[in-house]
Structure formats: structure tokens, C-alpha cells
mmCIF file of C-alpha atoms and ligand atoms in Angstrom:
data_model
loop_
_atom_site.group_PDB
_atom_site.id
_atom_site.type_symbol
_atom_site.label_atom_id
_atom_site.label_comp_id
_atom_site.label_asym_id
_atom_site.label_seq_id
_atom_site.Cartn_x
_atom_site.Cartn_y
_atom_site.Cartn_z
ATOM 1 C CA MET Z 270 2.801 -21.963 -7.419
ATOM 2 C CA VAL Z 271 2.187 -19.293 -10.066
ATOM 3 C CA PRO Z 272 5.207 -17.468 -9.178
ATOM 4 C CA PRO Z 273 4.716 -13.577 -8.493
ATOM 5 C CA ARG Z 274 5.344 -11.171 -11.275
ATOM 6 C CA ARG Z 275 7.449 -8.064 -8.921
ATOM 7 C CA VAL Z 276 6.947 -4.478 -9.450
ATOM 8 C CA GLN Z 277 10.039 -2.046 -8.098
ATOM 9 C CA GLY Z 278 10.223 1.493 -7.693
ATOM 10 C CA VAL Z 279 6.779 2.163 -9.542
ATOM 11 C CA GLY Z 280 7.170 5.382 -11.177
ATOM 12 C CA VAL Z 281 9.642 7.093 -9.014
ATOM 13 C CA THR Z 282 12.574 8.099 -11.073
ATOM 14 C CA ASP Z 283 11.192 7.898 -14.755
ATOM 15 C CA PRO Z 284 8.130 10.090 -15.363
ATOM 16 C CA GLU Z 285 6.474 8.567 -17.779
ATOM 17 C CA ARG Z 286 6.157 5.343 -16.138
ATOM 18 C CA GLU Z 287 3.338 4.797 -14.918
ATOM 19 C CA ILE Z 288 0.922 4.869 -11.372
ATOM 20 C CA ALA Z 289 0.622 1.525 -9.697
ATOM 21 C CA LEU Z 290 -3.169 0.985 -8.769
ATOM 22 C CA ALA Z 291 -4.002 -1.810 -5.995
ATOM 23 C CA PRO Z 292 -7.582 -2.456 -4.776
ATOM 24 C CA SER Z 293 -7.796 -3.491 -1.601
ATOM 25 C CA ILE Z 294 -10.226 -6.621 -1.155
ATOM 26 C CA LEU Z 295 -10.875 -5.040 2.113
ATOM 27 C CA ALA Z 296 -14.017 -3.658 0.061
ATOM 28 C CA ALA Z 297 -14.516 -7.000 -2.365
ATOM 29 C CA ASP Z 298 -17.619 -9.246 -2.677
ATOM 30 C CA LEU Z 299 -15.400 -12.306 0.010
ATOM 31 C CA GLY Z 300 -18.129 -14.941 -1.219
ATOM 32 C CA HIS Z 301 -16.366 -13.783 -5.019
ATOM 33 C CA LEU Z 302 -13.260 -13.197 -4.200
ATOM 34 C CA ALA Z 303 -10.844 -15.347 -6.598
ATOM 35 C CA ASP Z 304 -13.199 -14.247 -9.114
ATOM 36 C CA GLN Z 305 -13.297 -10.041 -8.153
ATOM 37 C CA VAL Z 306 -8.935 -10.294 -8.494
ATOM 38 C CA ARG Z 307 -8.736 -11.350 -11.449
ATOM 39 C CA ALA Z 308 -11.024 -8.120 -12.499
ATOM 40 C CA ALA Z 309 -8.912 -6.150 -10.853
ATOM 41 C CA ASP Z 310 -5.275 -8.254 -12.673
ATOM 42 C CA ARG Z 311 -7.666 -8.431 -15.963
ATOM 43 C CA GLY Z 312 -7.816 -3.804 -15.589
ATOM 44 C CA GLY Z 313 -4.995 -3.475 -14.877
ATOM 45 C CA ALA Z 314 -3.748 -3.536 -11.504
ATOM 46 C CA ALA Z 315 -0.691 -3.121 -10.638
ATOM 47 C CA MET Z 316 -0.538 -5.319 -7.157
ATOM 48 C CA ILE Z 317 -3.843 -6.827 -4.587
ATOM 49 C CA HIS Z 318 -3.937 -4.748 -0.962
ATOM 50 C CA VAL Z 319 -4.763 -7.356 1.531
ATOM 51 C CA ASP Z 320 -5.512 -5.625 4.603
ATOM 52 C CA VAL Z 321 -5.339 -7.411 7.613
ATOM 53 C CA MET Z 322 -6.252 -5.753 11.043
ATOM 54 C CA ASP Z 323 -6.353 -7.790 14.473
ATOM 55 C CA GLY Z 324 -9.125 -6.301 17.161
ATOM 56 C CA ARG Z 325 -6.556 -4.562 18.657
ATOM 57 C CA PHE Z 326 -3.924 -2.217 16.212
ATOM 58 C CA VAL Z 327 -7.749 -1.117 14.942
ATOM 59 C CA PRO Z 328 -11.077 -2.373 16.329
ATOM 60 C CA GLU Z 329 -11.640 -4.889 13.347
ATOM 61 C CA ILE Z 330 -10.546 -7.820 12.647
ATOM 62 C CA THR Z 331 -10.630 -9.316 8.809
ATOM 63 C CA MET Z 332 -7.950 -10.990 7.415
ATOM 64 C CA GLY Z 333 -4.950 -13.362 7.022
ATOM 65 C CA PRO Z 334 -2.284 -15.814 5.765
ATOM 66 C CA ALA Z 335 -5.270 -18.073 4.117
ATOM 67 C CA ILE Z 336 -6.499 -15.025 2.485
ATOM 68 C CA THR Z 337 -3.592 -14.382 1.579
ATOM 69 C CA ARG Z 338 -2.544 -17.330 0.317
ATOM 70 C CA ALA Z 339 -6.406 -18.024 -1.586
ATOM 71 C CA VAL Z 340 -5.728 -14.377 -3.286
ATOM 72 C CA ARG Z 341 -2.516 -15.357 -4.680
ATOM 73 C CA GLU Z 342 -4.020 -18.680 -6.636
ATOM 74 C CA ALA Z 343 -6.142 -16.369 -7.827
ATOM 75 C CA THR Z 344 -3.021 -14.152 -9.226
ATOM 76 C CA ARG Z 345 -0.067 -13.192 -10.165
ATOM 77 C CA LEU Z 346 0.227 -10.212 -9.058
ATOM 78 C CA PRO Z 347 2.118 -8.821 -5.820
ATOM 79 C CA LEU Z 348 0.749 -9.139 -3.208
ATOM 80 C CA ASP Z 349 0.776 -5.538 -1.146
ATOM 81 C CA VAL Z 350 -0.329 -6.856 2.872
ATOM 82 C CA HIS Z 351 -0.714 -3.523 4.766
ATOM 83 C CA LEU Z 352 -0.065 -5.235 8.317
ATOM 84 C CA MET Z 353 -2.516 -2.966 10.968
ATOM 85 C CA ILE Z 354 -2.000 -5.229 13.658
ATOM 86 C CA VAL Z 355 0.539 -4.706 17.213
ATOM 87 C CA GLU Z 356 4.175 -6.437 16.925
ATOM 88 C CA PRO Z 357 3.868 -7.331 13.314
ATOM 89 C CA GLU Z 358 7.484 -8.637 13.321
ATOM 90 C CA ARG Z 359 5.657 -11.866 14.908
ATOM 91 C CA HIS Z 360 3.709 -12.660 11.634
ATOM 92 C CA LEU Z 361 6.105 -11.583 8.874
ATOM 93 C CA ALA Z 362 7.459 -15.015 8.310
ATOM 94 C CA SER Z 363 3.447 -17.034 7.933
ATOM 95 C CA PHE Z 364 2.203 -13.797 5.604
ATOM 96 C CA ALA Z 365 5.556 -14.144 3.500
ATOM 97 C CA LYS Z 366 4.741 -17.872 2.889
ATOM 98 C CA ALA Z 367 1.144 -17.348 2.788
ATOM 99 C CA GLY Z 368 2.641 -15.549 -1.166
ATOM 100 C CA ALA Z 369 3.122 -12.027 0.464
ATOM 101 C CA SER Z 370 5.153 -9.512 -2.198
ATOM 102 C CA ARG Z 371 5.502 -6.505 -0.288
ATOM 103 C CA LEU Z 372 4.731 -6.008 3.489
ATOM 104 C CA ALA Z 373 4.078 -2.718 4.926
ATOM 105 C CA VAL Z 374 4.653 -2.671 9.614
ATOM 106 C CA HIS Z 375 3.499 0.557 10.715
ATOM 107 C CA VAL Z 376 5.776 2.584 12.575
ATOM 108 C CA GLU Z 377 3.525 2.926 15.717
ATOM 109 C CA VAL Z 378 4.482 -0.694 16.950
ATOM 110 C CA CYS Z 379 7.721 -1.213 15.854
ATOM 111 C CA PRO Z 380 10.170 -0.481 18.241
ATOM 112 C CA HIS Z 381 13.459 -2.282 16.505
ATOM 113 C CA LEU Z 382 12.282 -0.758 12.956
ATOM 114 C CA TYR Z 383 15.069 -1.665 11.647
ATOM 115 C CA GLN Z 384 14.870 -4.726 12.674
ATOM 116 C CA THR Z 385 11.707 -5.424 12.267
ATOM 117 C CA LEU Z 386 12.099 -4.031 8.047
ATOM 118 C CA HIS Z 387 15.543 -5.914 7.941
ATOM 119 C CA GLU Z 388 13.132 -9.495 9.110
ATOM 120 C CA ILE Z 389 10.954 -8.804 5.823
ATOM 121 C CA LYS Z 390 14.235 -8.202 3.752
ATOM 122 C CA VAL Z 391 15.637 -11.307 4.781
ATOM 123 C CA LEU Z 392 12.081 -12.813 4.133
ATOM 124 C CA GLY Z 393 12.606 -12.295 -0.052
ATOM 125 C CA CYS Z 394 9.404 -9.797 0.608
ATOM 126 C CA GLU Z 395 9.687 -5.488 -0.316
ATOM 127 C CA ALA Z 396 10.034 -3.508 2.506
ATOM 128 C CA THR Z 397 6.802 -1.114 3.434
ATOM 129 C CA VAL Z 398 6.651 1.252 7.160
ATOM 130 C CA ALA Z 399 3.169 2.434 7.076
ATOM 131 C CA LEU Z 400 2.079 6.130 9.015
ATOM 132 C CA ASN Z 401 -1.114 6.714 10.669
ATOM 133 C CA PRO Z 402 -2.660 10.406 9.877
ATOM 134 C CA ALA Z 403 -0.940 11.581 13.326
ATOM 135 C CA THR Z 404 2.072 10.807 12.378
ATOM 136 C CA PRO Z 405 4.752 13.115 11.627
ATOM 137 C CA PRO Z 406 6.981 12.285 8.381
ATOM 138 C CA GLU Z 407 9.627 12.859 10.790
ATOM 139 C CA GLN Z 408 9.241 9.519 12.933
ATOM 140 C CA VAL Z 409 10.735 7.142 9.297
ATOM 141 C CA GLU Z 410 12.786 10.528 8.923
ATOM 142 C CA TRP Z 411 16.005 7.419 9.621
ATOM 143 C CA VAL Z 412 14.661 4.514 7.946
ATOM 144 C CA LEU Z 413 13.844 5.799 4.535
ATOM 145 C CA PRO Z 414 17.076 4.255 2.467
ATOM 146 C CA ALA Z 415 15.793 1.200 4.029
ATOM 147 C CA VAL Z 416 12.425 1.282 2.546
ATOM 148 C CA SER Z 417 11.045 0.374 -0.652
ATOM 149 C CA THR Z 418 7.837 3.007 0.049
ATOM 150 C CA VAL Z 419 6.918 4.817 2.146
ATOM 151 C CA LEU Z 420 3.408 3.976 3.217
ATOM 152 C CA VAL Z 421 0.794 7.529 4.112
ATOM 153 C CA MET Z 422 -2.853 6.478 5.683
ATOM 154 C CA THR Z 423 -5.081 9.268 4.187
ATOM 155 C CA VAL Z 424 -8.160 8.213 6.639
ATOM 156 C CA GLU Z 425 -8.074 6.455 10.397
ATOM 157 C CA PRO Z 426 -6.345 2.978 9.543
ATOM 158 C CA GLY Z 427 -9.320 0.138 10.584
ATOM 159 C CA ALA Z 428 -11.989 0.693 7.488
ATOM 160 C CA GLY Z 429 -13.181 1.057 3.862
ATOM 161 C CA GLY Z 430 -15.268 4.148 3.376
ATOM 162 C CA GLN Z 431 -13.663 6.783 4.532
ATOM 163 C CA PRO Z 432 -13.974 10.312 3.316
ATOM 164 C CA PHE Z 433 -9.984 11.262 2.661
ATOM 165 C CA ILE Z 434 -8.108 13.326 4.898
ATOM 166 C CA PRO Z 435 -6.443 16.651 2.877
ATOM 167 C CA GLU Z 436 -4.423 17.216 5.145
ATOM 168 C CA MET Z 437 -2.006 14.550 4.121
ATOM 169 C CA LEU Z 438 -0.954 15.581 0.905
ATOM 170 C CA SER Z 439 1.766 18.530 2.685
ATOM 171 C CA LYS Z 440 2.178 15.543 4.463
ATOM 172 C CA VAL Z 441 2.629 13.363 1.232
ATOM 173 C CA ARG Z 442 4.780 16.387 -0.282
ATOM 174 C CA ALA Z 443 6.620 16.766 2.289
ATOM 175 C CA LEU Z 444 8.299 12.785 2.306
ATOM 176 C CA ALA Z 445 8.260 13.390 -1.757
ATOM 177 C CA ASP Z 446 10.949 16.715 -0.584
ATOM 178 C CA ARG Z 447 13.511 14.563 1.568
ATOM 179 C CA ARG Z 448 13.139 11.541 -0.886
ATOM 180 C CA ARG Z 449 14.771 14.145 -3.903
ATOM 181 C CA VAL Z 450 16.799 16.027 -1.240
ATOM 182 C CA LEU Z 451 17.957 12.320 -0.320
ATOM 183 C CA GLY Z 452 18.561 10.907 -3.610
ATOM 184 C CA LEU Z 453 16.297 8.321 -2.734
ATOM 185 C CA ALA Z 454 14.158 6.687 -4.632
ATOM 186 C CA PHE Z 455 10.822 5.166 -2.397
ATOM 187 C CA ASP Z 456 7.565 4.884 -3.494
ATOM 188 C CA ILE Z 457 5.220 6.564 -1.613
ATOM 189 C CA GLU Z 458 1.389 4.528 -1.344
ATOM 190 C CA VAL Z 459 -1.772 7.014 -0.248
ATOM 191 C CA ASP Z 460 -4.229 3.935 1.437
ATOM 192 C CA GLY Z 461 -7.762 5.742 2.497
ATOM 193 C CA GLY Z 462 -10.502 7.507 0.880
ATOM 194 C CA ILE Z 463 -9.002 7.321 -2.598
ATOM 195 C CA GLY Z 464 -11.034 7.545 -5.934
ATOM 196 C CA PRO Z 465 -11.823 9.851 -8.810
ATOM 197 C CA ALA Z 466 -12.071 13.028 -6.804
ATOM 198 C CA THR Z 467 -8.422 12.726 -4.958
ATOM 199 C CA ALA Z 468 -6.428 10.596 -7.080
ATOM 200 C CA ALA Z 469 -4.564 13.649 -8.923
ATOM 201 C CA ALA Z 470 -4.100 15.326 -6.018
ATOM 202 C CA VAL Z 471 -1.857 12.626 -4.660
ATOM 203 C CA VAL Z 472 -0.225 12.281 -7.595
ATOM 204 C CA GLU Z 473 0.733 15.760 -7.823
ATOM 205 C CA ALA Z 474 1.943 15.984 -3.755
ATOM 206 C CA GLY Z 475 4.292 13.176 -5.018
ATOM 207 C CA ALA Z 476 2.186 9.857 -4.248
ATOM 208 C CA THR Z 477 3.157 7.141 -6.545
ATOM 209 C CA ILE Z 478 1.469 3.454 -5.535
ATOM 210 C CA LEU Z 479 -2.513 5.047 -4.821
ATOM 211 C CA VAL Z 480 -4.735 2.190 -2.546
ATOM 212 C CA ALA Z 481 -8.140 2.665 -3.487
ATOM 213 C CA GLY Z 482 -11.124 0.037 -2.194
ATOM 214 C CA SER Z 483 -14.097 0.685 -2.102
ATOM 215 C CA ALA Z 484 -13.708 3.067 -5.615
ATOM 216 C CA VAL Z 485 -12.628 0.095 -6.991
ATOM 217 C CA PHE Z 486 -14.686 -3.561 -5.790
ATOM 218 C CA GLY Z 487 -17.318 -0.787 -4.895
ATOM 219 C CA ALA Z 488 -17.577 1.382 -8.208
ATOM 220 C CA PRO Z 489 -21.353 0.548 -10.324
ATOM 221 C CA GLU Z 490 -19.757 1.067 -13.483
ATOM 222 C CA GLY Z 491 -17.659 -2.234 -12.311
ATOM 223 C CA ILE Z 492 -13.648 -3.041 -11.164
ATOM 224 C CA ALA Z 493 -12.528 -3.038 -14.569
ATOM 225 C CA ALA Z 494 -13.870 0.340 -15.707
ATOM 226 C CA ALA Z 495 -13.106 2.109 -12.017
ATOM 227 C CA ILE Z 496 -9.542 0.236 -12.959
ATOM 228 C CA ALA Z 497 -9.561 3.187 -16.419
ATOM 229 C CA ARG Z 498 -10.791 6.097 -14.782
ATOM 230 C CA LEU Z 499 -8.500 6.310 -11.386
ATOM 231 C CA ARG Z 500 -5.671 5.298 -13.819
ATOM 232 C CA GLU Z 501 -6.840 8.654 -15.885
ATOM 233 C CA ALA Z 502 -7.107 10.739 -13.289
ATOM 234 C CA ALA Z 503 -3.525 9.864 -11.197
ATOM 235 C CA ARG Z 504 -2.427 10.119 -15.614
ATOM 236 C CA ALA Z 505 -3.591 13.610 -16.246
ATOM 237 C CA ALA Z 506 -2.016 14.269 -12.991
ATOM 238 C CA ARG Z 507 1.374 13.650 -13.754
ATOM 239 C CA ALA Z 508 0.882 15.150 -17.894
ATOM 240 C CA ARG Z 509 0.159 18.897 -15.973
ATOM 241 C CA PRO Z 510 3.147 21.175 -16.000
HETATM 242 C C1 LIG P 1007 -7.893 0.540 5.585
HETATM 243 C C2 LIG P 1007 -7.110 -0.106 4.754
HETATM 244 C C3 LIG P 1007 -7.789 0.756 3.369
HETATM 245 C C4 LIG P 1007 -9.406 0.771 3.570
HETATM 246 C C5 LIG P 1007 -8.745 1.616 2.218
HETATM 247 O O1 LIG P 1007 -7.916 1.362 7.383
HETATM 248 O O2 LIG P 1007 -5.686 0.838 5.103
HETATM 249 O O3 LIG P 1007 -6.434 -0.021 2.598
HETATM 250 O O4 LIG P 1007 -9.035 -0.481 2.047
HETATM 251 O O5 LIG P 1007 -10.528 1.880 1.799
HETATM 252 P P1 LIG P 1007 -11.198 2.628 0.503
HETATM 253 O O6 LIG P 1007 -10.504 2.495 -0.167
HETATM 254 O O7 LIG P 1007 -12.660 2.335 0.788
HETATM 255 O O8 LIG P 1007 -10.809 4.338 1.859
HETATM 256 ZN ZN1 LIG P 1008 -4.704 -1.000 3.460
#
């Protein structure tokens, strides 16, 4: 297995650095998963986002370590595994073994969040804490120094193709403010309803990693063109004074 490339601190401290795009394979044609992942890689994706759902934290059941491994074998890009599952601590090791580079757990289901984040790092992965739309940013205040990334859900987790919740922009701004005041360098990742129409606003608010499912894999213009378009929208927002 080829070792994955790693990303760290993408674009947080250096305004010249690219915003990272993380296509979500939830919207991919799973019958041609490897081809679709390779197309995203060639098109300029910074990482591949893997949405894991358990039928408990969210109603749907999607993919697990087996699919994660298949993606790992198709690309050297970092795998950004988003665990929308209860008791995520029970499954961290199997996702790390399957090739995850980054593991996201939801604050809503982690009573021992420091410990869970520590376990992720011991497994050699970057630790992300994720927040549902109704979860206030204050809930992750005390773990900010312990994470690489805060993932702000910009739709209710559980399905692709939902409309972006505009109220989440002020949550992104609040986290970007805390990042500045505390002198930290965590990334802010946004997930849900991200496309050419919403990318600029989230980047302006302070997001540095953009997850996009249907806007990439469902785009009529094709995967590479969709990534280029998103990147252009993000870059234009960054360039504004
Ligand atoms: C939603 C998932 C998202 C989803 C985003 O629960 O966490 O990653 O794939 O899909 P779009 O980009 O279509 O909103
Ligand atoms: Zn996700």
C-alpha cells in the first residue's frame, strides 16, 4: 500500500495557501468508486471525505472500514473520515487500520472527548471534532488546542444534497475569532450544501476545508471541472480585501 500524502494546517496561517477541497464519496457512483476517486485526485482534491453513518446517530447506514480501505487503495490523498456514529471510540482503530488519515468524531456523542481525541492521535491520525448545526461553538471551546480541525455541519448530518443553513456562517466566524484570539492554527471544515454558490461565503467567514458531495460527484460538467469551479469561487473570496 502506498503511504498517503499528509495535509496539515491547510491555509490557516498563510493566506496564499490553497483552500482544501474534500469531495465526499457519499455522492459518488459507488459502482465505479476507484475511478471516481482517481478523477477527484487528478482534478485537484486535497483529500477524500468518507461519510460513515450507523443508522443510530443518523437514520442512514452508509460505509465502513471496507470502503475506506478501497478508497485508500485508489489514491494517495489523505482520507478524511467523518464518523456520524454513536460510540465512535469503539471503531477508531479499525478505521485507522483501513487507511484513515483524519478522523472526525461528533461532540454530541463523546462524553470523554479529550480521551477520544487523544486516542485518534495515538493511532497516527489527525483529530477533528464535529458539531451538528444546533450545537453551539462554545461546546468545543476547551478542546480547541487539542484538535487539528473543527468540522461545522452546515446541514443536518445524514444525507447529501440538502440546502446550506446560512445561520452556520456566524458559527464559522465565531470559531475563526476564537482561533485568532487563542493564537491557534486549527482548520475550520464546513460540510453540507457547499457548492459554487456557497463556497465564497464560507471562505470569507473563515473556513479552510470545504467538503462537497453532490457539487462534485453530481456535477453535470464532470468531477474535475466541478472541483476547478469550487476552487475558483474559494480563491476569489480569499483574494477579496
Ligand atoms: C452529510 C455528510 C456530508 C455530505 C455532503 O451528512 O456529512 O459530507 O456528503 O453532501 P452535499 O455536499 O451534497 O451537501
Ligand atoms: Zn461529512
